Amino acid sequence: MIRKPIFAANWKMNIGPSETEDFAKSFLSKVQNRTFPADIVIAPPFVSLAKAAEILGNVSSIALAAQNCSQYDSGAYTGEISGMMLKEFFVHYVILGHSERRAIFGETDEVINAKVRKARELNLKPIFCIGETLDERKAGQLEKVLRTQVSQGLKGVTERDLQDIVIAYEPVWAIGTGVTATAEQAQEAHAFVRSLVAEQFGNDAAAKIRIQYGGSVKPGNAAELMACPDIDGALIGGASLEPQSFLDIIQNGAPA
Ligand SMILES: O=C[C@H](O)COP(=O)(O)O
């Protein structure tokens, strides 16, 4: 297998510290002593990371992610969390450029690029999110939007750094809506994103980079989506909030 699939649970602003304890213990009991042909990542809210790290921090089959991090190291940045701080909680991945960060909190390609580069400087692995809105898709701008997001978001990133970056293609219209992209739509977009990486970094880098799909992934549609040749796992929101549902997606998407 050239690319190991990666399944990441993005809890968004759900599951506080006490619920994290319940989730982590339950999930751990289901995965303990088992091996999966996939990387498993869980991204709790910042305040739940300590509890998640306490229970899952030393579990080699599960990695923790943050849902965001600052592009700055330290100082007068009220409300921000630095990558160095995250590393104290066994955090190895960080979700950057999620469409909710872009649309609701105004993060630009430039800011996201600064965060991606800072994360790599600190040896954190970005899960770099891209994706078009429904209006953009309807207007025939899918490729233009993805091209801009990839070229701007990964500007100045080295080929070496790229090996520790995961791209998450998430069509905004499929996020939290129950409307999943069809396997054909997802595959087409993923192949295009891979071709963009090839243009920017070369064919070898493009063949190696993992591109996750995100947007209403459920246990029932995971297998069909993951069977697509350019889809290397999933970034899961709603269906990752329950341990069995998250596990079912992993098992259906990457059967042992
Ligand atoms: O980060 C996850 C995505 O935004 C997908 O969310 P969803 O699975 O609830 O549609």
mmCIF file with all atom_site columns, N, CA and C and ligand atoms in Angstrom, residues 10 12 95 98-100 170 174-177 214-218 235-239, ligand 1:
data_model
loop_
_atom_site.group_PDB
_atom_site.id
_atom_site.type_symbol
_atom_site.label_atom_id
_atom_site.label_alt_id
_atom_site.label_comp_id
_atom_site.label_asym_id
_atom_site.label_entity_id
_atom_site.label_seq_id
_atom_site.pdbx_PDB_ins_code
_atom_site.Cartn_x
_atom_site.Cartn_y
_atom_site.Cartn_z
_atom_site.occupancy
_atom_site.B_iso_or_equiv
_atom_site.pdbx_formal_charge
_atom_site.auth_seq_id
_atom_site.auth_comp_id
_atom_site.auth_asym_id
_atom_site.auth_atom_id
_atom_site.pdbx_PDB_model_num
ATOM   1  N N  . ASN A 1 10  ? -12.928 14.859 13.891 1.00 0.00 ? 10  ASN A N  1
ATOM   2  C CA . ASN A 1 10  ? -12.925 16.277 14.239 1.00 0.00 ? 10  ASN A CA 1
ATOM   3  C C  . ASN A 1 10  ? -14.178 16.553 15.062 1.00 0.00 ? 10  ASN A C  1
ATOM   4  N N  . LYS A 1 12  ? -14.983 19.164 16.533 1.00 0.00 ? 12  LYS A N  1
ATOM   5  C CA . LYS A 1 12  ? -15.412 20.568 16.473 1.00 0.00 ? 12  LYS A CA 1
ATOM   6  C C  . LYS A 1 12  ? -15.688 21.058 17.905 1.00 0.00 ? 12  LYS A C  1
ATOM   7  N N  . ILE A 1 95  ? -5.379  20.378 12.619 1.00 0.00 ? 95  ILE A N  1
ATOM   8  C CA . ILE A 1 95  ? -6.276  20.694 11.507 1.00 0.00 ? 95  ILE A CA 1
ATOM   9  C C  . ILE A 1 95  ? -6.126  22.184 11.198 1.00 0.00 ? 95  ILE A C  1
ATOM   10 N N  . HIS A 1 98  ? -9.704  24.652 8.071  1.00 0.00 ? 98  HIS A N  1
ATOM   11 C CA . HIS A 1 98  ? -11.043 24.064 7.953  1.00 0.00 ? 98  HIS A CA 1
ATOM   12 C C  . HIS A 1 98  ? -12.009 25.132 7.425  1.00 0.00 ? 98  HIS A C  1
ATOM   13 N N  . SER A 1 99  ? -13.009 24.707 6.667  1.00 0.00 ? 99  SER A N  1
ATOM   14 C CA . SER A 1 99  ? -13.911 25.686 6.042  1.00 0.00 ? 99  SER A CA 1
ATOM   15 C C  . SER A 1 99  ? -14.640 26.529 7.085  1.00 0.00 ? 99  SER A C  1
ATOM   16 N N  . GLU A 1 100 ? -14.828 25.964 8.291  1.00 0.00 ? 100 GLU A N  1
ATOM   17 C CA . GLU A 1 100 ? -15.473 26.775 9.338  1.00 0.00 ? 100 GLU A CA 1
ATOM   18 C C  . GLU A 1 100 ? -14.531 27.876 9.820  1.00 0.00 ? 100 GLU A C  1
ATOM   19 N N  . GLU A 1 170 ? -12.754 18.806 1.491  1.00 0.00 ? 170 GLU A N  1
ATOM   20 C CA . GLU A 1 170 ? -14.088 18.824 2.085  1.00 0.00 ? 170 GLU A CA 1
ATOM   21 C C  . GLU A 1 170 ? -14.969 19.801 1.314  1.00 0.00 ? 170 GLU A C  1
ATOM   22 N N  . ALA A 1 174 ? -21.128 19.647 1.634  1.00 0.00 ? 174 ALA A N  1
ATOM   23 C CA . ALA A 1 174 ? -21.333 18.296 2.173  1.00 0.00 ? 174 ALA A CA 1
ATOM   24 C C  . ALA A 1 174 ? -21.053 18.229 3.672  1.00 0.00 ? 174 ALA A C  1
ATOM   25 N N  . ILE A 1 175 ? -20.601 19.346 4.239  1.00 0.00 ? 175 ILE A N  1
ATOM   26 C CA . ILE A 1 175 ? -20.205 19.313 5.657  1.00 0.00 ? 175 ILE A CA 1
ATOM   27 C C  . ILE A 1 175 ? -21.424 19.499 6.563  1.00 0.00 ? 175 ILE A C  1
ATOM   28 N N  . GLY A 1 176 ? -21.697 18.499 7.358  1.00 0.00 ? 176 GLY A N  1
ATOM   29 C CA . GLY A 1 176 ? -22.778 18.586 8.335  1.00 0.00 ? 176 GLY A CA 1
ATOM   30 C C  . GLY A 1 176 ? -24.164 18.634 7.726  1.00 0.00 ? 176 GLY A C  1
ATOM   31 N N  . THR A 1 177 ? -24.267 18.368 6.451  1.00 0.00 ? 177 THR A N  1
ATOM   32 C CA . THR A 1 177 ? -25.558 18.502 5.769  1.00 0.00 ? 177 THR A CA 1
ATOM   33 C C  . THR A 1 177 ? -26.235 17.164 5.541  1.00 0.00 ? 177 THR A C  1
ATOM   34 N N  . GLY A 1 214 ? -13.758 14.654 3.373  1.00 0.00 ? 214 GLY A N  1
ATOM   35 C CA . GLY A 1 214 ? -14.601 15.027 4.508  1.00 0.00 ? 214 GLY A CA 1
ATOM   36 C C  . GLY A 1 214 ? -15.904 15.617 4.028  1.00 0.00 ? 214 GLY A C  1
ATOM   37 N N  . GLY A 1 215 ? -16.970 15.317 4.744  1.00 0.00 ? 215 GLY A N  1
ATOM   38 C CA . GLY A 1 215 ? -18.287 15.846 4.389  1.00 0.00 ? 215 GLY A CA 1
ATOM   39 C C  . GLY A 1 215 ? -19.330 14.754 4.477  1.00 0.00 ? 215 GLY A C  1
ATOM   40 N N  . SER A 1 216 ? -19.983 14.667 5.659  1.00 0.00 ? 216 SER A N  1
ATOM   41 C CA . SER A 1 216 ? -21.059 13.686 5.888  1.00 0.00 ? 216 SER A CA 1
ATOM   42 C C  . SER A 1 216 ? -20.607 12.246 5.665  1.00 0.00 ? 216 SER A C  1
ATOM   43 N N  . VAL A 1 217 ? -19.386 11.942 6.058  1.00 0.00 ? 217 VAL A N  1
ATOM   44 C CA . VAL A 1 217 ? -18.950 10.539 6.021  1.00 0.00 ? 217 VAL A CA 1
ATOM   45 C C  . VAL A 1 217 ? -19.632 9.801  7.184  1.00 0.00 ? 217 VAL A C  1
ATOM   46 N N  . LYS A 1 218 ? -20.186 8.643  6.868  1.00 0.00 ? 218 LYS A N  1
ATOM   47 C CA . LYS A 1 218 ? -20.908 7.832  7.856  1.00 0.00 ? 218 LYS A CA 1
ATOM   48 C C  . LYS A 1 218 ? -20.451 6.379  7.702  1.00 0.00 ? 218 LYS A C  1
ATOM   49 N N  . LEU A 1 235 ? -11.940 12.739 7.048  1.00 0.00 ? 235 LEU A N  1
ATOM   50 C CA . LEU A 1 235 ? -12.016 13.679 8.167  1.00 0.00 ? 235 LEU A CA 1
ATOM   51 C C  . LEU A 1 235 ? -13.494 13.734 8.536  1.00 0.00 ? 235 LEU A C  1
ATOM   52 N N  . ILE A 1 236 ? -13.800 13.300 9.740  1.00 0.00 ? 236 ILE A N  1
ATOM   53 C CA . ILE A 1 236 ? -15.194 13.039 10.102 1.00 0.00 ? 236 ILE A CA 1
ATOM   54 C C  . ILE A 1 236 ? -15.636 13.964 11.226 1.00 0.00 ? 236 ILE A C  1
ATOM   55 N N  . GLY A 1 237 ? -16.759 14.617 11.016 1.00 0.00 ? 237 GLY A N  1
ATOM   56 C CA . GLY A 1 237 ? -17.313 15.486 12.048 1.00 0.00 ? 237 GLY A CA 1
ATOM   57 C C  . GLY A 1 237 ? -18.374 14.742 12.838 1.00 0.00 ? 237 GLY A C  1
ATOM   58 N N  . GLY A 1 238 ? -19.630 14.961 12.490 1.00 0.00 ? 238 GLY A N  1
ATOM   59 C CA . GLY A 1 238 ? -20.771 14.447 13.259 1.00 0.00 ? 238 GLY A CA 1
ATOM   60 C C  . GLY A 1 238 ? -20.672 12.970 13.615 1.00 0.00 ? 238 GLY A C  1
ATOM   61 N N  . ALA A 1 239 ? -20.297 12.155 12.645 1.00 0.00 ? 239 ALA A N  1
ATOM   62 C CA . ALA A 1 239 ? -20.301 10.704 12.886 1.00 0.00 ? 239 ALA A CA 1
ATOM   63 C C  . ALA A 1 239 ? -19.097 10.233 13.707 1.00 0.00 ? 239 ALA A C  1
HETATM 64 O O1 . LIG B 2 .   ? -14.028 18.144 9.763  1.00 0.00 ? 1   LIG B O1 1
HETATM 65 C C1 . LIG B 2 .   ? -14.987 17.482 9.437  1.00 0.00 ? 1   LIG B C1 1
HETATM 66 C C2 . LIG B 2 .   ? -15.870 17.911 8.391  1.00 0.00 ? 1   LIG B C2 1
HETATM 67 O O2 . LIG B 2 .   ? -16.187 19.252 8.480  1.00 0.00 ? 1   LIG B O2 1
HETATM 68 C C3 . LIG B 2 .   ? -17.030 17.014 8.122  1.00 0.00 ? 1   LIG B C3 1
HETATM 69 O O3 . LIG B 2 .   ? -18.060 17.184 9.047  1.00 0.00 ? 1   LIG B O3 1
HETATM 70 P P1 . LIG B 2 .   ? -19.315 16.190 8.976  1.00 0.00 ? 1   LIG B P1 1
HETATM 71 O O4 . LIG B 2 .   ? -18.762 14.805 8.960  1.00 0.00 ? 1   LIG B O4 1
HETATM 72 O O5 . LIG B 2 .   ? -20.126 16.495 10.185 1.00 0.00 ? 1   LIG B O5 1
HETATM 73 O O6 . LIG B 2 .   ? -20.027 16.502 7.689  1.00 0.00 ? 1   LIG B O6 1
#
